[in-house]
């Protein structure tokens, strides 16, 4: 691990600084081109009026020179020609303004280009470069635990550098040992339930952290593999009154007038697990229910019956159809209802049956009730179910 991580770190550093040098070279070339273009623009803009002034002066000098030669020619020759030439010379001389010249700008008004290059840029760059990048012997956060869940994995992580002021964590996952990692969670919690995972398939995870008030992320933790052997929880398809998501882990009570209990596809709940319902609420009814049962029944419109435990949407708890004295808060949108069970007493099991006592904990809105559920037969697994009288309810199970 040390050699592999060191080699990978060298490759990352070399590639990063190669990219950085290329980018800096590109930026310097772009800046140089911009400054040269600015020099060209100032030169062109400043030289044009001076060129025009020079042309006017040269034109005036040339005209005066031609007039001078014409005057000399008028003086030479016979008298008749002299009078005519002098008359023409006089007329032309009167129309030419020999004493008029264009205004020539003073020397201080003529641009004189220069380049100002501040050497402090090198000092700033030097200081920034020598502070750029760090090498850590270990990441400040590491993966701590993988807990198998039906169709998912509960991933937990912890800080290994106590002085690191972590504000956010970033968890990534990929299927197998190849391919790109993808974000599955960004937030302040130190655990996350990764859903929609295929059973008996290895997934790789890694996590990093971001310090308080910082933008950059810390180095990644050592990638670790996790998997689940538990099939995902699914609702039974085809029951009128309920529509299911593509993965069949979300049930929506539709506008159908048909009522009944929607059960799980199979008895996928085992003692020692946590079953979680997360819902969007609709209009409540006292016969609504969320819970677990021994078997599916086609009769009845609620889990408030024998061989079942459930909670109504108003918070009432039912065991084998009887309402308990203890009551939980009413179910609200986005809240979770969880069921935990463990075997506390197991009677003799045989082909004729047996008996079992289960310790049940139901939690909702930060409150919980605990009770014993006595069954007249041994149950290795249980069905889950729900029933709602009115449309608008949506339940995710995991």
XYZ file of C-alpha atoms in Angstrom:
398
model
C 0.000 0.000 0.000
C 2.828 2.418 0.847
C 4.665 1.797 -2.437
C 1.499 1.865 -4.536
C 0.199 5.060 -2.947
C 3.637 6.711 -3.216
C 3.882 5.835 -6.922
C 0.354 7.113 -7.541
C 1.125 10.324 -5.654
C 4.262 10.905 -7.757
C 2.236 10.443 -10.949
C -0.447 12.848 -9.732
C 2.114 15.505 -8.753
C 4.048 15.243 -12.003
C 0.903 15.412 -14.122
C -0.467 18.345 -12.125
C 2.709 20.394 -12.485
C 2.982 19.539 -16.191
C -0.542 20.835 -16.664
C 0.254 23.867 -14.520
C 3.358 24.742 -16.555
C 1.443 24.380 -19.788
C -1.340 26.603 -18.495
C 1.090 29.243 -17.216
C 2.940 29.263 -20.547
C -0.347 29.711 -22.369
C -1.418 32.548 -20.080
C 1.952 34.336 -20.458
C 1.798 34.002 -24.248
C -1.733 35.398 -24.273
C -0.711 38.331 -22.078
C 2.321 39.094 -24.281
C 0.152 39.038 -27.414
C -2.359 41.355 -25.759
C 0.361 43.887 -24.834
C 1.919 43.758 -28.319
C -1.496 44.365 -29.860
C -1.934 47.335 -27.535
C 1.440 48.774 -28.701
C 0.411 48.315 -32.345
C -2.924 50.068 -31.740
C -1.314 53.075 -29.975
C 1.354 53.366 -32.657
C -1.164 53.315 -35.475
C -3.508 55.761 -33.764
C -0.684 58.220 -32.862
C 1.304 58.143 -36.094
C -1.621 58.853 -38.436
C -2.067 62.610 -37.662
C 1.703 63.111 -37.734
C 1.905 61.479 -41.176
C -0.926 63.715 -42.408
C 0.832 66.837 -41.045
C 4.058 65.802 -42.756
C 2.254 65.350 -46.051
C 0.726 68.843 -45.786
C 4.114 70.421 -45.051
C 5.801 68.589 -47.898
C 2.970 69.614 -50.209
C 3.331 73.298 -49.156
C 7.106 73.233 -49.645
C 6.706 71.658 -53.065
C 4.154 74.317 -54.092
C 6.456 77.126 -52.893
C 9.383 75.574 -54.752
C 7.368 75.389 -57.992
C 6.276 79.044 -57.559
C 9.890 80.085 -56.988
C 11.046 78.429 -60.190
C 8.147 80.050 -62.068
C 9.184 83.493 -60.709
C 12.777 82.951 -61.802
C 11.512 81.963 -65.240
C 9.368 85.123 -65.451
C 12.394 87.336 -64.777
C 14.384 85.706 -67.562
C 13.236 86.242 -71.151
C 12.102 89.239 -73.293
C 9.992 92.111 -72.004
C 6.695 90.971 -73.558
C 7.011 87.527 -72.083
C 8.181 88.952 -68.762
C 5.048 91.084 -68.390
C 2.758 88.127 -69.108
C 4.717 85.709 -66.891
C 4.968 88.254 -64.082
C 1.229 88.863 -64.279
C 0.523 85.129 -64.070
C 3.102 84.723 -61.296
C 1.523 87.572 -59.321
C -1.970 86.084 -59.614
C -0.775 82.640 -58.557
C 1.272 84.048 -55.684
C -1.786 85.924 -54.381
C -3.818 82.675 -54.265
C -1.170 80.585 -52.498
C -0.783 81.076 -48.764
C 2.897 80.586 -48.358
C 2.858 81.673 -44.732
C 0.218 79.013 -43.682
C 1.445 75.722 -42.215
C -0.481 72.961 -40.331
C -0.222 72.969 -36.576
C 2.560 70.666 -35.457
C 1.982 69.088 -31.999
C 4.544 69.845 -29.373
C 7.008 67.173 -28.460
C 5.401 66.528 -25.077
C 2.072 65.820 -26.792
C 3.551 63.163 -29.053
C 3.195 59.640 -27.555
C 6.383 57.936 -26.467
C 5.683 54.237 -25.815
C 7.330 52.227 -23.048
C 6.650 49.022 -21.116
C 6.168 48.929 -17.349
C 7.034 45.495 -15.958
C 6.710 45.071 -12.208
C 9.126 42.525 -10.807
C 6.857 41.966 -7.794
C 4.879 39.466 -9.922
C 7.804 37.068 -9.684
C 7.850 37.452 -5.909
C 4.099 36.827 -5.671
C 4.311 33.806 -7.952
C 7.288 32.455 -6.072
C 5.492 32.697 -2.736
C 2.341 31.099 -4.142
C 4.228 28.320 -5.900
C 6.203 27.367 -2.803
C 2.930 27.126 -0.859
C 1.128 25.230 -3.622
C 0.324 21.580 -2.901
C 0.888 19.387 0.122
C 1.726 15.736 0.664
C -0.244 13.947 3.372
C 0.860 10.656 4.881
C -2.782 9.752 5.571
C -6.163 11.328 4.751
C -8.009 13.111 7.582
C -11.068 10.851 7.177
C -11.385 7.108 6.609
C -14.173 4.632 5.949
C -15.139 2.898 9.154
C -18.002 0.426 8.633
C -20.242 -1.171 6.007
C -23.641 -2.443 7.133
C -25.573 -4.642 4.730
C -29.081 -3.466 3.947
C -31.676 -4.888 1.549
C -30.561 -3.618 -1.833
C -28.055 -1.228 -0.303
C -25.188 -0.568 2.093
C -25.067 1.782 5.053
C -21.593 3.376 4.851
C -20.051 5.011 7.933
C -16.832 7.028 8.152
C -14.896 8.920 10.810
C -12.134 11.480 11.207
C -8.689 10.093 11.957
C -7.165 13.558 12.289
C -8.984 15.171 15.186
C -7.533 18.631 14.543
C -9.007 18.721 11.026
C -12.120 20.976 11.189
C -14.356 19.023 8.806
C -17.391 20.912 7.554
C -18.561 18.630 4.720
C -17.900 15.093 3.588
C -17.971 13.655 0.072
C -18.670 9.958 -0.499
C -18.048 8.302 -3.864
C -18.809 4.819 -5.150
C -18.093 2.680 -8.181
C -19.158 -0.773 -9.275
C -16.248 -3.206 -9.236
C -12.592 -2.204 -9.154
C -12.519 -0.268 -12.427
C -14.360 2.633 -13.949
C -14.872 6.143 -12.592
C -15.998 6.951 -9.077
C -19.273 8.898 -8.810
C -20.582 11.116 -6.038
C -23.337 9.514 -3.952
C -23.376 11.917 -1.005
C -22.125 15.389 -0.063
C -23.044 16.757 3.362
C -22.183 17.018 7.024
C -23.338 13.537 8.165
C -20.838 10.760 8.871
C -22.980 7.980 7.427
C -25.086 7.458 4.332
C -27.388 4.745 3.037
C -26.392 3.883 -0.544
C -29.405 2.345 -2.279
C -30.075 0.642 -5.639
C -27.219 -1.825 -5.270
C -27.260 -5.315 -6.746
C -26.797 -8.187 -4.248
C -23.519 -10.152 -4.287
C -21.719 -7.461 -6.331
C -18.578 -5.763 -5.034
C -18.631 -1.964 -4.865
C -15.719 0.321 -3.996
C -16.112 3.390 -1.801
C -13.934 6.337 -0.851
C -14.534 9.497 1.174
C -12.876 12.878 1.650
C -13.586 16.002 3.686
C -13.556 19.753 3.308
C -12.307 21.998 6.103
C -14.385 24.760 7.618
C -14.417 27.754 5.267
C -12.292 25.972 2.639
C -13.122 25.277 -1.008
C -10.694 22.448 -1.733
C -11.270 18.829 -0.665
C -8.854 16.748 1.358
C -7.075 13.679 -0.075
C -9.283 10.643 -0.627
C -9.429 7.859 1.894
C -8.102 4.407 1.043
C -10.741 2.803 -1.246
C -12.546 -0.089 0.416
C -14.910 -2.706 -0.938
C -18.384 -3.492 0.302
C -21.348 -5.560 -0.821
C -24.778 -6.688 0.274
C -26.211 -10.187 0.197
C -29.743 -8.963 0.907
C -32.216 -8.577 -1.926
C -33.871 -5.153 -2.129
C -37.264 -4.465 -0.591
C -39.932 -4.297 -3.296
C -43.661 -3.668 -3.331
C -45.966 -6.119 -5.123
C -46.848 -4.897 -8.604
C -50.316 -4.969 -10.118
C -52.503 -3.975 -7.159
C -55.205 -1.554 -8.267
C -54.957 1.674 -6.300
C -51.160 1.856 -6.238
C -48.549 2.867 -8.807
C -44.925 1.773 -8.389
C -41.562 3.232 -9.398
C -39.338 1.386 -11.864
C -37.410 -0.256 -9.010
C -40.655 -0.979 -7.154
C -39.330 0.478 -3.911
C -41.679 3.496 -4.084
C -45.476 3.134 -3.979
C -47.905 5.941 -4.837
C -51.558 5.832 -3.806
C -53.378 6.898 -6.960
C -56.893 8.160 -7.617
C -58.456 4.710 -7.878
C -61.423 4.067 -5.579
C -60.130 0.559 -4.896
C -58.865 0.009 -1.348
C -56.646 -2.705 0.040
C -53.295 -3.473 1.600
C -50.202 -3.237 -0.591
C -47.724 -5.929 0.522
C -44.091 -6.550 -0.209
C -43.233 -8.829 -3.091
C -41.621 -11.312 -0.692
C -41.028 -11.675 3.075
C -37.694 -9.811 2.934
C -37.596 -8.437 6.484
C -35.475 -10.398 9.011
C -35.098 -9.787 12.734
C -32.050 -7.702 13.538
C -32.599 -5.402 10.553
C -34.089 -1.916 10.437
C -36.992 -1.360 8.061
C -37.521 2.267 7.082
C -40.484 3.997 5.470
C -40.169 7.553 4.159
C -43.332 9.151 2.893
C -45.057 12.108 1.299
C -48.385 12.655 2.996
C -51.913 12.963 1.651
C -55.253 13.129 3.423
C -55.130 10.939 6.534
C -57.608 8.293 7.659
C -57.727 6.317 10.898
C -57.491 3.036 8.936
C -54.210 4.005 7.236
C -51.297 1.769 8.202
C -47.562 1.123 7.768
C -46.086 -2.022 9.248
C -45.085 -5.695 9.216
C -47.087 -8.892 9.131
C -46.687 -12.649 9.061
C -48.603 -13.304 5.825
C -50.357 -11.576 2.954
C -54.129 -11.406 2.993
C -56.392 -10.468 0.123
C -59.215 -9.501 2.480
C -59.218 -6.363 4.600
C -58.129 -2.822 3.907
C -55.627 -2.261 6.746
C -52.782 -3.850 8.699
C -54.706 -3.146 11.887
C -55.401 -6.873 12.229
C -54.178 -10.082 13.797
C -50.576 -11.252 13.185
C -49.439 -7.736 12.267
C -47.882 -4.663 13.894
C -48.319 -1.222 12.376
C -48.556 2.507 12.921
C -51.431 4.616 11.626
C -50.772 7.931 9.924
C -52.126 9.709 13.030
C -49.459 8.027 15.194
C -51.554 5.268 16.768
C -49.717 1.927 17.219
C -51.537 -1.384 16.691
C -50.427 -4.866 17.766
C -52.500 -7.779 16.459
C -55.317 -5.336 15.709
C -55.394 -3.757 19.186
C -54.469 -0.127 19.694
C -51.740 0.513 22.264
C -51.909 3.193 24.923
C -48.595 4.703 23.806
C -48.842 6.813 20.673
C -46.290 8.321 18.309
C -46.460 11.708 16.540
C -48.488 11.866 13.347
C -46.659 10.952 10.157
C -45.390 14.011 8.239
C -43.926 14.537 4.775
C -40.248 13.633 4.585
C -40.191 12.014 8.020
C -39.160 8.396 8.518
C -40.874 5.563 10.332
C -38.568 2.704 11.329
C -39.246 -0.816 12.603
C -36.605 -2.793 14.508
C -37.162 -6.312 15.850
C -35.167 -8.837 17.806
C -36.026 -12.268 19.151
C -36.233 -12.249 22.959
C -37.913 -15.628 23.506
C -38.197 -18.550 21.170
C -40.388 -21.550 21.943
C -40.041 -25.020 20.491
C -40.520 -25.088 16.734
C -41.859 -28.124 14.938
C -44.042 -29.062 12.012
C -47.062 -28.380 14.207
C -45.837 -24.868 14.962
C -44.342 -23.108 17.934
C -44.254 -19.680 19.526
C -41.949 -16.705 19.502
C -41.721 -13.369 21.282
C -40.254 -10.446 19.353
C -39.087 -7.170 20.873
C -40.408 -4.458 18.528
C -39.220 -0.830 18.403
C -41.151 1.642 16.240
C -39.650 5.141 15.818
C -41.181 8.243 14.268
C -40.235 11.920 14.521
C -37.566 11.335 17.213
C -39.903 9.331 19.452
C -40.243 5.575 19.831
C -42.369 2.873 21.427
C -41.064 -0.533 22.492
C -43.253 -3.601 23.089
C -43.243 -7.390 22.841
C -45.078 -9.081 19.997
C -46.044 -12.695 20.686
C -46.618 -14.954 17.692
C -47.962 -18.476 17.692
C -45.456 -19.732 15.157
C -41.797 -19.319 14.272
C -41.259 -16.783 11.491
C -37.912 -16.556 9.753
C -38.987 -13.495 7.799
C -41.873 -11.064 7.562
C -43.801 -9.129 4.919
C -44.163 -5.357 5.075
C -47.193 -3.467 3.881
C -49.129 -0.220 3.740
C -52.692 0.929 3.216
C -54.099 4.402 2.526
C -57.696 5.408 1.980
C -57.006 8.593 0.030
C -54.671 9.439 -2.883
C -51.478 11.494 -2.590
C -49.529 9.211 -0.259
C -46.105 8.109 -1.517
C -43.924 5.671 0.408
C -40.268 4.754 -0.103
C -39.136 1.569 1.663
C -35.543 0.581 2.420
